[in-house]
Coordinates of C-alpha atoms in Angstrom, one line a residue:
X1 CA -1.3 14.7 35.6
X2 CA -4.1 12.2 35.6
X3 CA -6.6 12.4 32.9
X4 CA -10.2 13.5 33.9
X5 CA -13.1 11.0 33.6
X6 CA -14.2 10.8 30.0
X7 CA -17.3 12.9 29.4
X8 CA -20.4 11.3 28.2
X9 CA -22.2 12.7 25.2
X10 CA -25.5 11.5 23.9
X11 CA -27.3 12.0 20.6
X12 CA -29.2 15.1 21.9
X13 CA -25.8 16.8 22.6
X14 CA -24.6 15.9 19.1
X15 CA -27.7 17.5 17.6
X16 CA -27.2 20.6 19.8
X17 CA -23.7 20.8 18.6
X18 CA -24.7 20.5 15.0
X19 CA -27.4 23.1 15.4
X20 CA -24.9 25.5 16.9
X21 CA -22.5 24.8 14.0
X22 CA -25.2 25.8 11.5
X23 CA -25.8 29.0 13.2
X24 CA -22.1 30.1 12.7
X25 CA -21.0 31.8 9.5
X26 CA -19.8 29.2 7.0
X27 CA -16.3 29.7 5.9
X28 CA -14.6 27.3 3.5
X29 CA -10.8 27.0 3.4
X30 CA -8.2 24.9 1.9
X31 CA -4.6 24.1 1.6
X32 CA -2.6 22.1 -0.8
X33 CA -0.5 19.1 0.0
X34 CA 2.1 18.3 -2.5
X35 CA 2.2 14.9 -4.1
X36 CA 4.0 13.2 -6.9
X37 CA 3.1 10.8 -9.6
X38 CA 6.2 8.8 -9.1
X39 CA 6.2 5.9 -6.7
X40 CA 8.6 5.3 -3.9
X41 CA 10.6 2.2 -3.2
X42 CA 7.6 -0.2 -3.2
X43 CA 8.0 -2.7 -6.0
X44 CA 4.4 -3.5 -7.1
X45 CA 2.6 -1.5 -9.6
X46 CA -0.7 -0.9 -7.8
X47 CA -0.8 2.8 -8.4
X48 CA -3.3 4.9 -10.4
X49 CA -2.4 8.2 -12.0
X50 CA -2.5 11.1 -9.5
X51 CA -5.5 13.4 -10.4
X52 CA -3.5 16.4 -9.5
X53 CA -5.5 18.7 -11.7
X54 CA -9.1 17.9 -10.8
X55 CA -11.2 20.5 -9.1
X56 CA -11.2 20.3 -5.2
X57 CA -14.6 19.9 -4.0
X58 CA -15.9 20.4 -0.5
X59 CA -19.1 21.3 1.3
X60 CA -20.5 23.6 3.9
X61 CA -19.1 23.0 7.4
X62 CA -21.2 20.5 9.4
X63 CA -23.3 19.5 6.4
X64 CA -22.9 17.3 3.4
X65 CA -23.9 19.9 0.8
X66 CA -22.8 23.4 0.2
X67 CA -20.0 25.5 -1.0
X68 CA -16.7 25.1 -2.8
X69 CA -13.6 25.8 -1.0
X70 CA -11.1 28.4 -2.0
X71 CA -7.8 27.1 -3.1
X72 CA -4.6 28.2 -1.4
X73 CA -1.2 27.4 -3.0
X74 CA 2.1 26.4 -1.6
X75 CA 2.8 25.7 2.1
X76 CA 0.8 24.7 5.1
X77 CA -0.6 28.1 6.3
X78 CA -3.4 27.9 8.9
X79 CA -6.9 28.0 7.3
X80 CA -10.0 29.8 8.2
X81 CA -9.0 30.7 11.8
X82 CA -6.4 30.0 14.5
X83 CA -3.6 27.5 13.8
X84 CA -4.0 23.9 14.7
X85 CA -2.9 22.8 18.1
X86 CA 0.4 21.1 17.2
X87 CA 2.5 20.5 14.1
X88 CA 2.5 16.7 14.2
X89 CA -1.3 16.4 14.1
X90 CA -1.4 19.1 11.5
X91 CA 1.0 17.2 9.4
X92 CA -1.0 14.0 9.6
X93 CA -4.1 15.8 8.7
X94 CA -2.5 17.3 5.7
X95 CA -1.4 13.9 4.5
X96 CA -4.7 12.3 5.1
X97 CA -6.6 15.1 3.4
X98 CA -4.3 14.9 0.4
X99 CA -4.9 11.3 -0.1
X100 CA -8.7 11.8 -0.2
X101 CA -8.8 15.2 -1.9
X102 CA -6.0 14.7 -4.6
X103 CA -5.6 10.9 -4.8
X104 CA -2.1 11.4 -3.5
X105 CA 0.0 8.6 -2.0
X106 CA 0.8 8.8 1.7
X107 CA 4.3 7.3 1.3
X108 CA 5.0 10.2 -1.1
X109 CA 3.2 13.1 0.3
X110 CA 3.9 12.6 4.0
X111 CA 7.8 12.9 3.7
X112 CA 7.3 16.1 1.8
X113 CA 5.0 17.5 4.4
X114 CA 7.3 16.5 7.3
X115 CA 10.2 18.2 5.5
X116 CA 8.3 21.4 4.8
X117 CA 7.1 21.6 8.4
X118 CA 10.6 20.7 9.7
X119 CA 9.4 17.8 11.8
X120 CA 11.9 15.2 13.0
X121 CA 12.3 12.6 15.6
X122 CA 9.3 11.9 17.8
X123 CA 7.1 14.5 16.2
X124 CA 7.8 12.9 12.8
X125 CA 7.2 9.4 14.2
X126 CA 3.9 10.5 15.8
X127 CA 2.7 12.1 12.6
X128 CA 3.6 9.0 10.6
X129 CA 1.8 6.7 13.0
X130 CA -1.3 8.9 13.0
X131 CA -1.3 9.2 9.2
X132 CA -0.8 5.5 8.4
X133 CA -3.0 4.2 11.2
X134 CA -5.9 6.4 10.3
X135 CA -5.7 5.6 6.6
X136 CA -5.5 1.9 7.3
X137 CA -8.7 2.0 9.4
X138 CA -10.7 4.6 7.6
X139 CA -13.7 2.3 6.7
X140 CA -14.2 1.2 10.3
X141 CA -13.5 4.5 11.8
X142 CA -16.3 5.8 9.5
X143 CA -18.7 3.2 10.8
X144 CA -17.9 4.3 14.4
X145 CA -18.3 8.0 13.5
X146 CA -21.6 7.2 11.8
X147 CA -22.8 5.5 14.9
X148 CA -21.6 8.2 17.2
X149 CA -23.0 11.0 15.0
X150 CA -26.2 9.3 14.0
X151 CA -25.6 10.3 10.4
X152 CA -23.8 9.1 7.3
X153 CA -20.2 10.2 7.1
X154 CA -20.7 11.4 3.5
X155 CA -22.8 14.1 4.8
X156 CA -20.0 15.6 6.9
X157 CA -17.8 18.3 5.4
X158 CA -14.6 16.5 4.0
X159 CA -12.1 18.7 6.0
X160 CA -14.0 18.1 9.2
X161 CA -14.4 14.4 8.3
X162 CA -10.8 13.8 7.9
X163 CA -9.9 15.6 11.1
X164 CA -12.6 13.6 12.9
X165 CA -11.1 10.3 11.5
X166 CA -7.7 11.4 12.9
X167 CA -9.3 12.2 16.3
X168 CA -11.1 8.9 16.4
X169 CA -7.9 7.0 15.7
X170 CA -6.1 8.7 18.5
X171 CA -9.0 8.0 21.0
X172 CA -9.2 4.4 20.0
X173 CA -5.7 3.3 19.0
X174 CA -3.2 5.4 20.8
X175 CA -2.1 6.1 24.4
X176 CA -3.1 9.8 23.9
X177 CA -5.5 10.6 26.8
X178 CA -9.1 10.9 25.5
X179 CA -9.5 14.6 26.6
X180 CA -6.3 15.5 24.8
X181 CA -7.3 13.7 21.6
X182 CA -10.7 15.4 21.6
X183 CA -9.3 18.9 22.4
X184 CA -6.5 18.8 19.9
X185 CA -8.9 17.5 17.2
X186 CA -11.5 20.2 17.9
X187 CA -8.7 22.8 17.6
X188 CA -7.8 21.2 14.3
X189 CA -11.3 21.3 13.0
X190 CA -11.5 24.9 13.9
X191 CA -8.5 25.6 11.6
X192 CA -9.9 23.6 8.7
X193 CA -13.7 23.8 9.0
X194 CA -14.5 26.4 11.7
X195 CA -18.2 26.0 11.7
X196 CA -18.0 22.2 12.4
X197 CA -16.1 22.5 15.7
X198 CA -19.0 22.0 18.0
X199 CA -20.4 19.0 16.0
X200 CA -16.9 17.4 16.0
X201 CA -16.6 17.9 19.8
X202 CA -19.9 16.2 20.5
X203 CA -19.2 13.3 18.2
X204 CA -15.7 12.7 19.5
X205 CA -16.9 12.9 23.1
X206 CA -19.4 10.2 22.2
X207 CA -16.6 8.0 20.7
X208 CA -14.7 8.2 24.0
X209 CA -17.6 6.4 25.8
X210 CA -16.5 3.1 24.4
X211 CA -13.1 1.4 23.6
X212 CA -12.3 -0.1 20.1
X213 CA -13.6 -3.6 20.9
X214 CA -16.8 -2.3 22.3
X215 CA -17.4 -0.1 19.2
X216 CA -16.6 -3.1 17.0
X217 CA -19.2 -5.2 18.8
X218 CA -21.7 -2.4 18.1
X219 CA -21.1 -1.5 14.5
X220 CA -19.9 -4.9 13.0
X221 CA -22.5 -7.3 11.7
X222 CA -22.5 -10.6 13.7
X223 CA -20.0 -13.2 12.4
X224 CA -22.7 -15.9 12.4
X225 CA -25.0 -13.8 10.2
X226 CA -22.4 -12.4 7.7
X227 CA -18.8 -13.5 8.3
X228 CA -17.4 -11.4 5.4
X229 CA -19.1 -8.3 6.5
X230 CA -18.0 -9.0 10.1
X231 CA -14.4 -9.4 9.0
X232 CA -14.6 -6.3 6.8
X233 CA -15.6 -4.1 9.7
X234 CA -13.4 -5.8 12.4
X235 CA -10.3 -5.6 10.3
X236 CA -11.0 -2.5 8.1
X237 CA -10.9 -4.1 4.7
X238 CA -13.6 -3.7 2.0
X239 CA -15.7 -6.8 1.7
X240 CA -14.5 -7.6 -1.8
X241 CA -10.9 -7.7 -0.6
X242 CA -12.0 -9.9 2.4
X243 CA -13.6 -12.3 -0.2
X244 CA -10.5 -12.3 -2.3
X245 CA -8.3 -13.2 0.6
X246 CA -10.7 -16.0 1.7
X247 CA -10.8 -17.4 -1.8
X248 CA -7.0 -17.4 -2.0
X249 CA -6.8 -19.2 1.4
X250 CA -9.2 -21.9 0.4
X251 CA -12.1 -20.4 2.4
X252 CA -10.4 -20.7 5.7
X253 CA -12.0 -17.7 7.5
X254 CA -9.7 -18.0 10.6
X255 CA -6.6 -17.8 8.4
X256 CA -8.3 -15.0 6.5
X257 CA -8.7 -13.1 9.7
X258 CA -5.1 -13.6 10.5
X259 CA -4.1 -12.2 7.1
X260 CA -6.3 -9.2 7.4
X261 CA -5.0 -8.5 11.0
X262 CA -1.5 -8.6 9.8
X263 CA -2.3 -6.0 7.1
X264 CA -3.1 -3.6 9.9
X265 CA 0.4 -4.0 11.5
X266 CA 3.2 -1.6 10.8
X267 CA 5.7 -3.5 8.6
X268 CA 9.5 -3.1 9.1
X269 CA 11.6 -1.6 6.4
X270 CA 13.2 -4.3 4.2
X271 CA 16.5 -3.7 2.5
X272 CA 18.2 -5.7 -0.2
X273 CA 22.0 -6.1 0.2
X274 CA 23.2 -6.2 -3.4
X275 CA 25.1 -9.3 -4.2
X276 CA 28.8 -8.6 -4.9
X277 CA 28.5 -5.2 -3.2
X278 CA 27.3 -5.9 0.3
X279 CA 26.7 -8.8 2.6
X280 CA 23.4 -8.9 4.5
X281 CA 24.8 -10.0 7.9
X282 CA 27.6 -7.4 7.8
X283 CA 25.2 -4.8 6.6
X284 CA 22.8 -5.6 9.4
X285 CA 25.4 -5.1 12.0
X286 CA 26.5 -1.8 10.3
X287 CA 22.9 -0.4 10.3
X288 CA 21.7 -1.9 13.6
X289 CA 19.2 -4.1 11.8
X290 CA 18.8 -7.8 11.5
X291 CA 19.3 -10.3 8.7
X292 CA 16.1 -11.4 6.9
X293 CA 14.3 -14.6 7.7
X294 CA 14.5 -16.1 4.2
X295 CA 16.2 -14.1 1.6
X296 CA 20.0 -14.2 1.8
X297 CA 20.1 -10.5 0.8
X298 CA 17.4 -9.2 3.1
X299 CA 18.0 -6.9 6.1
X300 CA 15.3 -5.7 8.4
X301 CA 15.3 -2.2 10.0
X302 CA 13.0 -1.5 12.9
X303 CA 12.5 2.1 11.7
X304 CA 14.0 5.3 10.5
X305 CA 14.3 6.8 7.1
X306 CA 16.2 4.5 4.7
X307 CA 16.7 7.4 2.3
X308 CA 19.3 8.8 4.8
X309 CA 21.4 5.6 4.7
X310 CA 24.9 6.1 3.1
X311 CA 24.8 2.5 2.0
X312 CA 21.8 3.4 -0.3
X313 CA 23.6 6.4 -1.8
X314 CA 26.7 4.2 -2.4
X315 CA 24.6 1.6 -4.3
X316 CA 25.3 -1.2 -1.8
X317 CA 21.7 -1.6 -0.9
X318 CA 18.2 -0.7 -2.0
X319 CA 14.8 -0.7 -0.4
X320 CA 12.9 -3.9 -1.3
X321 CA 10.4 -6.1 0.4
X322 CA 11.9 -9.5 1.1
X323 CA 9.0 -11.2 -0.8
X324 CA 10.1 -9.2 -4.0
X325 CA 13.7 -10.4 -3.4
X326 CA 12.6 -14.0 -3.1
X327 CA 10.6 -14.1 -6.3
X328 CA 13.3 -12.4 -8.4
X329 CA 15.9 -14.7 -7.0
X330 CA 13.7 -17.7 -7.8
X331 CA 13.9 -16.9 -11.5
X332 CA 17.7 -17.2 -11.3
X333 CA 17.5 -20.5 -9.5
X334 CA 15.4 -22.3 -12.1
X335 CA 17.3 -24.7 -14.4
X336 CA 17.6 -23.7 -18.0
X337 CA 18.8 -25.9 -20.9
X338 CA 21.7 -24.4 -22.9
X339 CA 23.0 -20.9 -22.7
X340 CA 22.3 -18.6 -19.6
X341 CA 23.5 -15.2 -20.5
X342 CA 20.6 -13.2 -21.8
X343 CA 18.0 -12.1 -19.2
X344 CA 14.9 -9.9 -19.6
X345 CA 13.0 -7.8 -17.0
X346 CA 9.8 -7.1 -18.9
X347 CA 8.2 -4.5 -16.5
X348 CA 11.2 -3.1 -14.8
X349 CA 10.1 0.2 -13.2
X350 CA 11.0 1.5 -10.7
X351 CA 14.0 -0.8 -10.8
X352 CA 14.3 -2.8 -7.5
X353 CA 14.1 -6.2 -9.0
X354 CA 16.2 -5.1 -12.1
X355 CA 18.9 -4.0 -9.6
X356 CA 18.9 -7.4 -7.9
X357 CA 18.8 -9.3 -11.2
X358 CA 21.6 -7.2 -12.5
X359 CA 23.7 -7.8 -9.5
X360 CA 23.2 -11.6 -9.7
X361 CA 23.8 -11.5 -13.5
X362 CA 27.1 -9.7 -13.0
X363 CA 28.4 -12.6 -10.9
X364 CA 27.3 -15.1 -13.6
X365 CA 28.5 -13.4 -16.7
X366 CA 25.0 -12.6 -17.9
X367 CA 23.3 -9.4 -19.0
X368 CA 19.8 -8.0 -18.3
X369 CA 17.6 -6.0 -20.6
X370 CA 15.2 -3.9 -18.6
X371 CA 12.0 -2.8 -20.3
X372 CA 9.8 0.0 -19.0
X373 CA 7.0 1.7 -20.9
X374 CA 7.1 5.1 -19.1
X375 CA 10.1 7.2 -19.8
X376 CA 10.3 8.7 -16.3
X377 CA 10.2 5.3 -14.8
X378 CA 12.8 4.1 -17.2
X379 CA 15.1 6.7 -15.8
X380 CA 14.5 5.4 -12.4
X381 CA 15.5 1.9 -13.6
X382 CA 18.7 3.3 -15.2
X383 CA 19.6 5.1 -12.0
X384 CA 18.8 2.0 -9.9
X385 CA 21.0 -0.2 -12.0
X386 CA 24.0 2.1 -12.6
X387 CA 27.2 0.1 -12.8
X388 CA 25.5 -3.2 -13.4
X389 CA 25.2 -5.2 -16.6
X390 CA 21.7 -3.8 -17.3
X391 CA 20.5 -2.1 -20.4
X392 CA 17.3 -0.1 -20.0
X393 CA 15.0 0.5 -23.0
X394 CA 11.7 2.3 -23.2
X395 CA 9.1 0.0 -24.8
X396 CA 5.7 -1.6 -24.2
X397 CA 6.4 -5.1 -22.7
X398 CA 3.6 -6.5 -24.9
X399 CA 5.8 -6.1 -27.9
X400 CA 8.2 -8.7 -26.5
X401 CA 8.9 -11.3 -29.2
X402 CA 9.3 -8.7 -31.9
X403 CA 11.7 -5.9 -33.0
X404 CA 14.4 -5.1 -30.3
X405 CA 13.1 -8.0 -28.1
X406 CA 13.2 -10.9 -30.7
X407 CA 11.2 -14.1 -30.4
X408 CA 12.9 -17.1 -28.7
X409 CA 16.0 -15.0 -27.7
X410 CA 16.0 -14.8 -24.0
X411 CA 17.1 -17.4 -21.4
X412 CA 15.3 -16.0 -18.4
X413 CA 12.4 -13.5 -18.3
X414 CA 10.8 -11.8 -15.3
X415 CA 7.2 -10.6 -15.8
X416 CA 6.5 -8.5 -12.6
X417 CA 3.1 -7.4 -14.0
X418 CA 1.0 -4.4 -13.0
X419 CA -1.6 -5.5 -10.5
X420 CA -4.1 -4.4 -7.8
X421 CA -1.4 -4.5 -5.2
X422 CA -3.6 -6.3 -2.7
X423 CA -0.5 -8.0 -1.5
X424 CA 1.1 -4.8 -0.1
X425 CA -1.8 -3.1 1.7
X426 CA 0.1 -2.9 5.0
X427 CA 2.6 -0.7 3.1
X428 CA 0.0 1.2 1.1
X429 CA -2.7 2.0 3.7
X430 CA -4.9 4.1 1.3
X431 CA -4.9 1.5 -1.4
X432 CA -7.5 -0.8 0.2
X433 CA -10.0 2.0 0.0
X434 CA -9.0 3.2 -3.4
X435 CA -9.0 0.0 -5.3
X436 CA -12.3 -1.4 -6.7
X437 CA -13.3 -4.7 -8.3
X438 CA -13.7 -2.8 -11.6
X439 CA -10.0 -2.4 -11.7
X440 CA -9.5 -6.1 -12.2
X441 CA -10.6 -6.6 -15.9
X442 CA -8.2 -4.1 -17.5
X443 CA -5.3 -5.4 -15.2
X444 CA -5.9 -9.0 -15.9
X445 CA -6.2 -8.4 -19.6
X446 CA -2.8 -6.7 -19.5
X447 CA -1.3 -9.4 -17.3
X448 CA -2.2 -12.0 -19.9
X449 CA -0.9 -10.1 -22.8
X450 CA 2.5 -9.5 -21.1
X451 CA 2.8 -13.1 -20.1
X452 CA 1.9 -14.3 -23.6
X453 CA 4.5 -12.0 -25.1
X454 CA 7.1 -13.3 -22.6
X455 CA 6.5 -16.8 -23.6
X456 CA 7.0 -15.8 -27.2
X457 CA 10.3 -14.0 -26.3
X458 CA 11.8 -16.8 -24.2
X459 CA 13.8 -19.5 -26.0
X460 CA 12.8 -23.2 -25.9
X461 CA 14.5 -24.5 -22.7
X462 CA 14.3 -21.0 -21.0
X463 CA 12.1 -20.0 -18.2
X464 CA 9.6 -17.2 -17.4
X465 CA 8.7 -16.1 -13.9
X466 CA 5.3 -14.5 -13.6
X467 CA 5.0 -12.3 -10.5
X468 CA 2.3 -10.1 -9.0
X469 CA 1.9 -8.5 -5.6
X470 CA -1.6 -9.9 -5.1
X471 CA -3.3 -12.9 -3.8
X472 CA -6.4 -12.4 -5.9
X473 CA -7.0 -15.7 -7.8
X474 CA -8.0 -13.9 -11.0
X475 CA -4.6 -12.1 -11.0
X476 CA -2.7 -15.3 -10.1
X477 CA -3.9 -18.8 -11.0
X478 CA -6.5 -17.6 -13.6
X479 CA -4.1 -15.3 -15.4
X480 CA -1.3 -17.8 -15.6
X481 CA -3.3 -20.7 -16.8
X482 CA -5.3 -18.6 -19.3
X483 CA -2.0 -17.0 -20.8
X484 CA -0.4 -20.4 -21.1
X485 CA -3.4 -21.6 -23.0
X486 CA -3.5 -18.5 -25.3
X487 CA 0.2 -18.5 -26.1
X488 CA -0.3 -21.8 -28.1
X489 CA 3.3 -22.7 -27.3
X490 CA 4.4 -25.8 -25.5
X491 CA 5.1 -24.8 -21.9
X492 CA 5.4 -26.6 -18.6
X493 CA 4.9 -25.4 -15.1
X494 CA 8.0 -25.6 -13.0
X495 CA 7.5 -26.3 -9.2
X496 CA 8.5 -22.9 -7.8
X497 CA 8.8 -24.2 -4.2
X498 CA 12.3 -25.6 -4.5
X499 CA 13.4 -22.3 -6.0
X500 CA 12.9 -20.7 -2.7
X501 CA 15.0 -21.0 0.4
X502 CA 14.8 -24.4 2.1
X503 CA 12.6 -24.5 5.2
X504 CA 10.1 -21.8 4.2
X505 CA 6.8 -22.8 5.6
X506 CA 3.3 -22.6 4.1
X507 CA 4.3 -22.8 0.5
X508 CA 1.3 -24.9 -0.5
X509 CA 1.0 -27.9 -2.9
X510 CA 2.8 -26.2 -5.8
X511 CA 3.7 -25.7 -8.5
X512 CA 2.9 -22.0 -7.9
X513 CA 3.7 -20.2 -4.6
X514 CA 1.7 -17.6 -2.7
X515 CA 3.6 -15.7 0.0
X516 CA 1.7 -13.9 2.8
X517 CA 2.5 -11.4 5.5
X518 CA 1.0 -13.4 8.3
X519 CA 2.9 -16.6 7.2
X520 CA 6.2 -15.3 5.9
X521 CA 6.5 -11.6 7.0
X522 CA 6.6 -10.5 3.4
X523 CA 4.2 -8.8 1.0
X524 CA 1.7 -11.3 -0.5
X525 CA 3.7 -12.0 -3.6
X526 CA 2.6 -14.7 -6.2
X527 CA 5.1 -16.6 -8.2
X528 CA 4.6 -18.9 -11.2
X529 CA 7.5 -20.3 -13.2
X530 CA 7.0 -21.7 -16.7
X531 CA 9.4 -23.4 -19.0
X532 CA 9.0 -23.2 -22.7
X533 CA 9.6 -26.7 -24.1
X534 CA 9.4 -26.1 -27.8

């Protein structure tokens, strides 16, 4: 069946649709999307506590002010009227709404929703694409919705707004026919915000009148006038993140655009074949994947659910970005003077790097002490390192150099510090809109304290690797140099480039290394290696 010509809708039609909405009885409704405070397999610590207990606030349909919604517990029952048109779109909507309403994390809440709704195969893949694609592009989708509606998106009822974002993404970024995207989204709006259906129909029909590039040309500031604002809208990143990337890339705006564009691509699943338990090439053949480009332990999977792999349950492999593998392995490649048997992972949760370090330590007669401040995350570390020479303790990493973590007693220390996670935005689509510049001061203070403690705990002749999943110069270069100064210990920077596999491109002038998705296919991991000399 061929799709009909896309209908044209002007601002007068939108106003008429809105007026009709306001004449309908307002009926608020709500559902709950389960979420968890624990993180999945991603290694960086970019997460905030999940505000599961906060009141859920909404507004009158079609308007930006109004009533509170009733709260429904449990499953995914249709709300406020007839059920949505199809389960995949409904699942995507539930995940998107949960991230905005409850500060949930898409990588945690979406699998739960798919399981509850019994979606598998193509339906699950479609729901996943809609969820992650919409969340990545929210800021720019909002600009387009604003232009099409002639009003600020903040004035649109949150349930209707999330559904319209989902519809706009389908129209502009999928092969779903425009009429089908509009119709299915209007059906969805009827189920979550019945009074806003006419308004949503008019706005979405207006969005169909232009393609993505035409909308960008309309809503993005001109590059010549404001390049940061232009890149922000064009590539759907907040301006402060665009500036952070540009600063880290030496002000090269063309390279910055490439980095931003890569954040909007769906990344492959990266696995780590544990040394001594699995071989990456053999495992790639077994799983139908491909060996990694740089890490000798990396395996790439094109898709699927890694949680279903028997190799994961058997402890032969774990999910870990190749960049995380590279920086953890780099610590084990640095030369140390004297003994090499006592290693420390100072911020170990949830355990991916501790698992890799433990497997490498087992082959070298060393032991790893894994420190995690949160008890539930410490349990994750213990589970991830079962059968390896790893001892997990619950402690604040800032106490290193005292008590159970004595001063000058460790040969190698990994400080995988909490950070903004700006380096893994392609894997955490909601994070770019959730993080704020005000998050930096407390994080960078903690990063310095952890690194100072590690320098105290490492013995003279030993090495410390400082790692964050962020390219922000305040979290990388500034934190490292300031911590080294504050430690008042004699330390030297070790050139980290030779500690990475030979032939890796784009490693810069040293001694530190910044990895990038668009250069290396990894998360944007930062690595600095310091040796205590006295």
